[in-house]
CSV table of C-alpha atoms and ligand atoms in Angstrom, one decimal:
chain,number,residue,atom,x,y,z
A,4,MET,CA,-0.1,15.2,11.2
A,5,SER,CA,-3.0,16.4,9.1
A,6,SER,CA,-5.3,17.7,11.9
A,7,LYS,CA,-3.0,20.5,12.8
A,8,LEU,CA,-2.5,23.8,10.9
A,9,HIS,CA,0.0,23.2,8.2
A,10,VAL,CA,2.5,26.1,7.9
A,11,LEU,CA,4.8,25.7,4.9
A,12,THR,CA,7.6,27.7,3.4
A,13,GLY,CA,10.5,27.1,1.0
A,14,ILE,CA,14.0,28.4,1.1
A,15,THR,CA,15.7,28.9,-2.3
A,16,THR,CA,19.1,27.5,-2.1
A,17,THR,CA,21.2,30.2,-3.6
A,18,GLY,CA,23.4,32.7,-2.0
A,19,THR,CA,24.6,33.1,1.6
A,20,PRO,CA,22.1,33.8,4.4
A,21,HIS,CA,22.6,37.2,5.9
A,22,LEU,CA,21.4,39.0,9.0
A,23,GLY,CA,18.3,40.4,7.2
A,24,ASN,CA,17.3,36.8,6.2
A,25,TYR,CA,17.8,35.7,9.7
A,26,VAL,CA,15.7,38.4,11.4
A,27,GLY,CA,13.0,38.5,8.7
A,28,ALA,CA,12.4,34.9,7.9
A,29,ILE,CA,14.7,32.3,9.5
A,30,ARG,CA,14.3,33.3,13.2
A,31,PRO,CA,10.5,33.5,13.1
A,32,ALA,CA,10.3,30.1,11.2
A,33,ILE,CA,12.6,28.5,13.7
A,34,GLU,CA,10.6,29.8,16.6
A,35,ALA,CA,7.4,28.4,15.0
A,36,SER,CA,9.2,25.0,14.6
A,37,HIS,CA,8.9,24.6,18.4
A,38,ARG,CA,5.2,25.2,18.4
A,39,HIS,CA,3.4,21.9,18.8
A,40,ASP,CA,0.0,23.3,17.9
A,41,VAL,CA,1.1,23.7,14.2
A,42,GLN,CA,2.7,21.4,11.8
A,43,PRO,CA,5.5,23.2,10.0
A,44,PHE,CA,6.9,22.1,6.6
A,45,TYR,CA,10.2,23.8,5.7
A,46,PHE,CA,12.1,22.7,2.6
A,47,LEU,CA,15.2,23.6,0.6
A,48,ALA,CA,13.9,24.6,-2.8
A,49,ASP,CA,16.8,23.2,-4.9
A,50,TYR,CA,14.7,22.8,-8.0
A,51,HIS,CA,13.9,26.5,-7.8
A,52,ALA,CA,17.7,27.2,-7.4
A,53,LEU,CA,18.2,25.8,-10.9
A,54,ILE,CA,16.3,28.7,-12.4
A,55,LYS,CA,19.0,31.1,-11.2
A,56,CYS,CA,22.1,28.9,-11.1
A,57,GLN,CA,23.5,26.3,-13.4
A,58,ASP,CA,26.7,25.6,-11.6
A,59,PRO,CA,26.3,22.1,-10.1
A,60,GLU,CA,28.9,22.6,-7.5
A,61,ARG,CA,27.4,25.9,-6.3
A,62,VAL,CA,23.9,24.3,-6.2
A,63,ARG,CA,25.2,21.5,-4.1
A,64,GLN,CA,27.3,23.6,-1.7
A,65,SER,CA,24.6,26.2,-1.3
A,66,THR,CA,22.0,23.5,-0.4
A,67,LEU,CA,24.4,22.2,2.2
A,68,GLU,CA,25.2,25.6,3.7
A,69,ILE,CA,21.5,26.6,4.0
A,70,ALA,CA,20.6,23.3,5.6
A,71,ALA,CA,23.5,23.7,8.0
A,72,THR,CA,22.3,27.3,8.8
A,73,TRP,CA,18.8,26.3,9.8
A,74,LEU,CA,20.0,23.3,11.8
A,75,ALA,CA,22.7,25.3,13.6
A,76,LEU,CA,20.2,28.0,14.6
A,77,GLY,CA,18.1,25.4,16.4
A,78,LEU,CA,15.4,24.2,14.0
A,79,ASP,CA,13.3,21.6,15.8
A,80,THR,CA,13.4,18.7,13.3
A,81,ALA,CA,11.4,16.4,15.6
A,82,ASN,CA,8.4,18.7,15.1
A,83,ALA,CA,9.0,20.4,11.7
A,84,VAL,CA,9.2,18.3,8.6
A,85,PHE,CA,12.5,19.6,7.1
A,86,TYR,CA,13.3,18.3,3.6
A,87,ARG,CA,15.0,18.9,0.3
A,88,GLN,CA,12.5,19.5,-2.6
A,89,SER,CA,14.2,17.2,-5.0
A,90,ASP,CA,13.9,14.3,-2.5
A,91,VAL,CA,10.2,14.4,-2.9
A,92,PRO,CA,9.5,13.3,-6.5
A,93,GLU,CA,5.7,13.9,-6.0
A,94,ILE,CA,6.4,17.7,-6.2
A,95,ALA,CA,7.7,17.6,-9.7
A,96,GLU,CA,4.9,15.1,-10.7
A,97,LEU,CA,2.2,17.4,-9.3
A,98,ALA,CA,3.8,20.4,-11.0
A,99,TRP,CA,3.1,18.9,-14.4
A,100,ILE,CA,-0.4,18.1,-13.5
A,101,LEU,CA,-0.9,21.6,-12.3
A,102,ASN,CA,0.6,23.0,-15.5
A,103,CYS,CA,-2.3,21.4,-17.3
A,104,VAL,CA,-4.9,23.4,-15.4
A,105,THR,CA,-2.9,26.7,-15.3
A,106,ALA,CA,-3.8,29.4,-17.8
A,107,LYS,CA,-0.7,30.6,-19.7
A,108,GLY,CA,-2.2,34.1,-19.3
A,109,LEU,CA,-1.8,33.9,-15.6
A,110,MET,CA,1.9,33.1,-15.9
A,111,ASN,CA,2.3,36.0,-18.3
A,112,ARG,CA,1.5,38.3,-15.4
A,113,ALA,CA,4.1,36.9,-13.0
A,114,HIS,CA,6.4,39.6,-11.7
A,115,ALA,CA,9.7,37.7,-12.2
A,116,TYR,CA,8.8,37.0,-15.8
A,117,LYS,CA,7.6,40.5,-16.5
A,118,ALA,CA,10.7,42.0,-15.0
A,119,ALA,CA,12.9,39.8,-17.3
A,120,VAL,CA,10.9,40.9,-20.4
A,121,GLN,CA,11.0,44.6,-19.3
A,122,ALA,CA,14.8,44.3,-18.9
A,123,ASN,CA,15.0,43.0,-22.5
A,124,LEU,CA,12.8,45.8,-23.8
A,125,ASP,CA,14.8,48.5,-21.9
A,126,SER,CA,18.1,47.3,-23.4
A,127,GLY,CA,16.7,47.5,-26.9
A,128,GLU,CA,16.6,43.7,-27.3
A,129,ALA,CA,14.5,42.5,-30.3
A,130,ASP,CA,13.4,39.3,-28.6
A,131,PRO,CA,11.5,40.2,-25.4
A,132,ASP,CA,11.9,36.6,-24.1
A,133,LYS,CA,15.7,36.5,-24.6
A,134,GLY,CA,17.3,34.5,-21.7
A,135,VAL,CA,13.9,33.5,-20.3
A,136,THR,CA,13.8,29.8,-19.6
A,137,MET,CA,10.6,27.8,-19.2
A,138,GLY,CA,11.8,27.3,-15.6
A,139,LEU,CA,11.6,31.0,-15.0
A,140,PHE,CA,8.3,31.3,-16.7
A,141,ASN,CA,6.8,28.3,-14.9
A,142,TYR,CA,8.2,29.0,-11.6
A,143,PRO,CA,4.9,29.9,-9.9
A,144,VAL,CA,3.5,26.5,-10.9
A,145,LEU,CA,6.3,24.6,-9.2
A,146,MET,CA,5.7,26.8,-6.2
A,147,ALA,CA,2.0,25.9,-6.3
A,148,ALA,CA,3.0,22.2,-6.3
A,149,ASP,CA,5.2,22.8,-3.3
A,150,ILE,CA,2.4,24.3,-1.4
A,151,LEU,CA,-0.6,22.3,-2.5
A,152,LEU,CA,1.0,18.9,-2.2
A,153,PHE,CA,1.2,19.4,1.6
A,154,ASN,CA,-2.2,21.0,1.9
A,155,ALA,CA,-0.6,24.1,3.5
A,156,HIS,CA,-3.1,26.4,5.3
A,157,GLN,CA,-0.6,29.2,5.8
A,158,VAL,CA,2.5,30.2,3.8
A,159,PRO,CA,4.8,32.8,5.4
A,160,VAL,CA,6.7,34.6,2.7
A,161,GLY,CA,8.2,38.0,2.0
A,162,ARG,CA,6.2,40.6,0.1
A,163,ASP,CA,7.9,39.7,-3.2
A,164,GLN,CA,6.3,36.3,-3.1
A,165,VAL,CA,2.7,37.2,-2.3
A,166,GLN,CA,1.7,37.1,-6.0
A,167,HIS,CA,2.9,33.5,-6.2
A,168,ILE,CA,0.7,32.5,-3.3
A,169,GLU,CA,-2.2,34.2,-5.0
A,170,MET,CA,-1.5,32.2,-8.1
A,171,ALA,CA,-1.3,29.0,-6.1
A,172,ARG,CA,-4.8,29.8,-4.7
A,173,ASP,CA,-6.0,30.4,-8.3
A,174,ILE,CA,-4.5,27.1,-9.5
A,175,ALA,CA,-5.9,25.1,-6.5
A,176,GLY,CA,-9.3,26.5,-7.2
A,177,ARG,CA,-9.2,25.6,-10.8
A,178,PHE,CA,-8.1,22.1,-10.1
A,179,ASN,CA,-10.8,21.6,-7.4
A,180,HIS,CA,-13.4,23.0,-9.8
A,181,ILE,CA,-12.5,20.4,-12.5
A,182,TYR,CA,-11.6,17.3,-10.4
A,183,GLY,CA,-13.3,17.8,-7.0
A,184,GLU,CA,-12.2,19.3,-3.7
A,185,HIS,CA,-8.7,17.9,-3.2
A,186,PHE,CA,-6.6,20.9,-2.3
A,187,VAL,CA,-6.7,23.3,0.6
A,188,ILE,CA,-6.7,27.0,-0.6
A,189,PRO,CA,-3.5,28.4,1.1
A,190,GLU,CA,-3.3,31.8,2.8
A,191,VAL,CA,-0.4,34.2,2.8
A,192,THR,CA,1.1,35.3,6.0
A,193,LEU,CA,3.6,38.2,5.5
A,194,SER,CA,6.8,37.3,7.3
A,195,GLU,CA,8.9,40.3,6.5
A,196,ASP,CA,7.3,42.9,8.7
A,197,THR,CA,8.7,41.3,11.8
A,198,ALA,CA,11.8,43.5,11.5
A,199,THR,CA,13.5,45.2,8.6
A,200,LEU,CA,17.2,45.4,8.9
A,201,LEU,CA,19.2,48.1,7.2
A,202,GLY,CA,22.4,47.1,5.3
A,203,LEU,CA,25.9,48.4,5.0
A,204,ASP,CA,24.8,51.5,3.0
A,205,GLY,CA,21.8,52.3,5.1
A,206,ARG,CA,19.2,50.9,2.6
A,207,LYS,CA,17.2,47.8,3.4
A,208,MET,CA,19.5,44.9,3.8
A,209,SER,CA,19.1,42.9,0.5
A,210,LYS,CA,21.1,40.7,-1.8
A,211,SER,CA,20.0,42.9,-4.7
A,212,TYR,CA,21.6,46.0,-3.1
A,213,ASP,CA,24.8,44.2,-2.4
A,214,ASN,CA,24.8,45.6,1.1
A,215,THR,CA,24.4,42.5,3.2
A,216,ILE,CA,26.2,41.2,6.3
A,217,PRO,CA,26.5,37.4,6.3
A,218,LEU,CA,25.2,35.5,9.2
A,219,PHE,CA,28.2,33.3,9.8
A,220,MET,CA,31.7,34.7,9.4
A,221,ALA,CA,34.9,34.2,11.2
A,222,GLU,CA,35.4,36.8,14.0
A,223,LYS,CA,38.0,38.9,12.2
A,224,PRO,CA,36.2,39.6,8.9
A,225,PHE,CA,33.0,39.9,10.9
A,226,ARG,CA,34.5,42.8,12.9
A,227,LYS,CA,35.8,44.3,9.7
A,228,ILE,CA,32.4,44.3,8.0
A,229,ILE,CA,30.6,45.8,11.0
A,230,ASN,CA,33.2,48.6,10.9
A,231,LYS,CA,32.2,49.3,7.3
A,232,ILE,CA,28.6,50.1,8.2
A,233,LYS,CA,27.9,53.7,7.0
A,234,THR,CA,27.1,56.3,9.6
A,235,ASN,CA,26.8,60.1,9.5
A,236,SER,CA,29.8,62.3,10.5
A,237,LEU,CA,28.7,63.4,14.0
A,238,GLU,CA,31.5,63.5,16.5
A,239,PRO,CA,31.5,61.6,19.8
A,240,GLY,CA,29.7,63.6,22.5
A,241,VAL,CA,27.1,65.0,20.1
A,242,PRO,CA,23.6,63.5,20.6
A,243,LYS,CA,22.6,61.2,17.8
A,244,ASP,CA,19.3,59.9,16.5
A,245,PRO,CA,19.0,56.1,17.0
A,246,ASP,CA,15.9,55.7,14.8
A,247,THR,CA,17.7,56.7,11.6
A,248,CYS,CA,20.8,54.7,12.4
A,249,THR,CA,21.8,51.4,10.8
A,250,LEU,CA,23.9,50.3,13.8
A,251,PHE,CA,20.9,50.8,16.1
A,252,SER,CA,18.5,49.0,13.7
A,253,ILE,CA,20.6,45.9,13.8
A,254,TYR,CA,21.3,46.1,17.5
A,255,LYS,CA,17.6,46.4,18.2
A,256,ALA,CA,16.7,43.4,16.1
A,257,PHE,CA,18.8,41.2,18.3
A,258,ALA,CA,18.8,42.8,21.8
A,259,THR,CA,16.1,42.6,24.5
A,260,PRO,CA,13.9,45.7,25.0
A,261,GLU,CA,15.9,46.7,28.2
A,262,GLU,CA,19.2,46.4,26.4
A,263,THR,CA,17.8,48.5,23.5
A,264,ALA,CA,16.6,51.2,25.9
A,265,ALA,CA,20.0,51.4,27.5
A,266,ILE,CA,21.7,51.9,24.1
A,267,ARG,CA,19.1,54.4,23.1
A,268,ALA,CA,20.1,56.4,26.2
A,269,ARG,CA,23.8,56.2,25.1
A,270,TYR,CA,22.7,57.8,21.7
A,271,THR,CA,21.2,60.8,23.6
A,272,GLU,CA,24.5,61.1,25.5
A,273,GLY,CA,26.4,61.1,22.2
A,274,ILE,CA,28.1,57.7,22.0
A,275,GLY,CA,30.8,57.8,19.3
A,276,TRP,CA,30.4,55.7,16.2
A,277,GLY,CA,33.6,53.7,16.8
A,278,GLU,CA,32.4,52.8,20.2
A,279,MET,CA,28.9,51.8,19.0
A,280,LYS,CA,30.4,49.6,16.3
A,281,GLY,CA,32.4,47.8,19.0
A,282,VAL,CA,29.2,47.4,21.1
A,283,LEU,CA,27.3,46.0,18.0
A,284,PHE,CA,30.2,43.6,17.1
A,285,ASP,CA,30.5,42.3,20.6
A,286,TYR,CA,26.8,41.8,20.9
A,287,LEU,CA,26.3,40.0,17.6
A,288,ASN,CA,29.4,37.9,18.0
A,289,GLU,CA,28.3,36.7,21.4
A,290,HIS,CA,24.8,36.1,20.2
A,291,LEU,CA,25.8,34.1,17.1
A,292,LYS,CA,28.9,32.3,18.5
A,293,VAL,CA,27.3,29.0,19.5
A,294,ALA,CA,25.3,28.7,16.3
A,295,ARG,CA,28.4,29.5,14.3
A,296,GLU,CA,30.4,26.8,16.0
A,297,ARG,CA,27.6,24.3,15.3
A,298,TYR,CA,27.4,25.5,11.7
A,299,ASP,CA,31.1,24.9,11.2
A,300,ALA,CA,30.9,21.5,12.7
A,301,LEU,CA,27.9,20.5,10.5
A,302,LEU,CA,29.8,21.6,7.4
A,303,GLU,CA,32.6,19.4,8.4
A,304,ALA,CA,30.3,16.4,8.7
A,305,PRO,CA,28.0,16.8,5.7
A,306,GLU,CA,26.9,13.2,6.1
A,307,LYS,CA,25.1,14.2,9.3
A,308,ILE,CA,23.2,16.9,7.4
A,309,GLU,CA,22.3,14.3,4.7
A,310,GLU,CA,21.0,11.9,7.3
A,311,ILE,CA,18.7,14.6,8.8
A,312,LEU,CA,17.4,15.5,5.3
A,313,MET,CA,16.7,11.8,4.5
A,314,GLU,CA,14.7,11.5,7.6
A,315,GLY,CA,12.8,14.7,6.6
A,316,ALA,CA,12.2,13.3,3.2
A,317,ALA,CA,10.7,10.1,4.6
A,318,LYS,CA,8.4,12.1,6.8
A,319,ALA,CA,7.4,14.3,3.9
A,320,ARG,CA,6.7,11.4,1.6
A,321,ALA,CA,4.6,9.7,4.2
A,322,TYR,CA,2.3,12.5,3.5
A,323,SER,CA,2.8,13.3,-0.2
A,324,ALA,CA,2.9,9.7,-1.6
A,325,PRO,CA,-0.6,8.7,-0.5
A,326,PHE,CA,-2.0,12.1,-1.4
A,327,MET,CA,-0.5,11.9,-4.9
A,328,LYS,CA,-2.2,8.5,-5.3
A,329,GLU,CA,-5.5,10.3,-4.6
A,330,ILE,CA,-4.7,13.1,-7.1
A,331,ARG,CA,-3.7,10.6,-9.8
A,332,ALA,CA,-7.0,8.7,-9.3
A,333,SER,CA,-9.0,11.9,-9.5
A,334,ILE,CA,-7.6,12.9,-12.9
A,335,GLY,CA,-7.9,9.5,-14.5
A,336,ILE,CA,-4.2,8.5,-14.3
A,337,ARG,CA,-4.6,5.2,-12.6
A,338,PRO,CA,-3.5,1.6,-13.0
A,339,LEU,CA,-5.2,0.1,-16.1
A,340,GLY,CA,-7.5,-3.0,-15.8
B,24,LIG,N1,10.2,31.3,-4.3
B,24,LIG,C1,10.5,31.4,-2.9
B,24,LIG,C2,11.5,32.5,-2.7
B,24,LIG,O1,12.3,32.8,-3.5
B,24,LIG,C3,10.9,30.1,-2.3
B,24,LIG,C4,9.9,29.1,-2.4
B,24,LIG,C5,9.9,28.1,-3.2
B,24,LIG,C6,8.7,29.0,-1.6
B,24,LIG,N2,8.7,27.3,-3.1
B,24,LIG,C7,8.0,27.9,-2.1
B,24,LIG,C8,8.1,29.8,-0.6
B,24,LIG,C9,6.8,27.5,-1.6
B,24,LIG,C10,6.9,29.4,-0.1
B,24,LIG,C11,6.2,28.3,-0.5
B,24,LIG,O2,11.6,33.1,-1.6
C-alpha cells in the first residue's frame, strides 16, 4: 500500500451533493479510484460536519447519503480506501498531538475563523469570537491529522481549502523538526479547475449562492428545476452565444466533444430555450439514471453501506494503527516499564 502515491481527500458530510460537486470533485476522484498506480484514500469527514451541524439525525442521514452517492457513481472500493473519519480513532488522537505543536497564531490566520470574526465585527458585535467554537478554530488541525496520518503525497481540494493544506505542511514540518522525520509533507492539487458549472442564476454553482441543482432527484422535480435555469430573452430562431449560457455550460460538462460541437451548431442556428432545456434534461436524466437507481437502492439498504464502510475502516486502520504506534513512541508516550 505504502509504495504507491497516496492521494487523499475528505468529503464533509453536510448538505446534498449537486451537479457542481459532481463535475468538480466527485467525478475526477472516482476516475482516480480506478487507477492502480495510485493509492487513493477518500473519507467521509463526519467530525468536520459537527462544526457546522449539531442535529444528530442530519449528521447521520447526510453521512449515509454522501456515502451512497459515491458508491452509486462507481467508486472502486477494491482499490480506494473509503472510510468514515470517526471510525478511525487514530485521527482524533493525532489531532491532539498536532495541536501541541501548532502555533495558535497560525490558526488565527485561518480563513474560516477570520470570516466568522469579521462577520461579528460587521454586525457591531462586541465579542469578535461570538459563536466561534473551538471546533471551528481548530478545524485546520483536524484536517492536518486526516492528511498526515496516511502520509498523503497529494491532496486534491477546491481553492477554498488550499490554505488548510499549507497549514498541514507547516504543522508536519514543525513535528518533523522536533521529533524526527515521520510525516510526508503533502502537496495540494487543485481539483476545481476541471470544470466550473454555472448554477440556476448563472453564477458559479455553489451552496453559498443557493443556486444548485441536486445530483439525484426524481425525474419530475428534476425536469422542473432544469426549466428554472435562467436564460436571456432571445426568441427561437435568433442565434445565441453558447459560451455565456448556463444550459450549455452544464451540457458541455457531461457530453462528449462531438455532442458538444453538435449543440454548439444548434446555438448558431438559434435553438429556442424551451427546446434546449428539453435537450439538457433528457441528456442528464439518461446519464444519471443508472446511478440514481443504485443510489435509491443503497439508501433502502443502509446496512450494505455500513458493511462497505466497516471494510474501509479496517483497511484504513491497518495503516493508521501501526503508524500511530510509531508516532506515540516518537513523542515519549509509550508503555511504562
Ligand atoms: N474541509 C474539507 C472541505 O470542506 C473537507 C476535508 C476534511 C478534507 N478533511 C480533509 C479535504 C482532508 C482534504 C483533506 O472541503
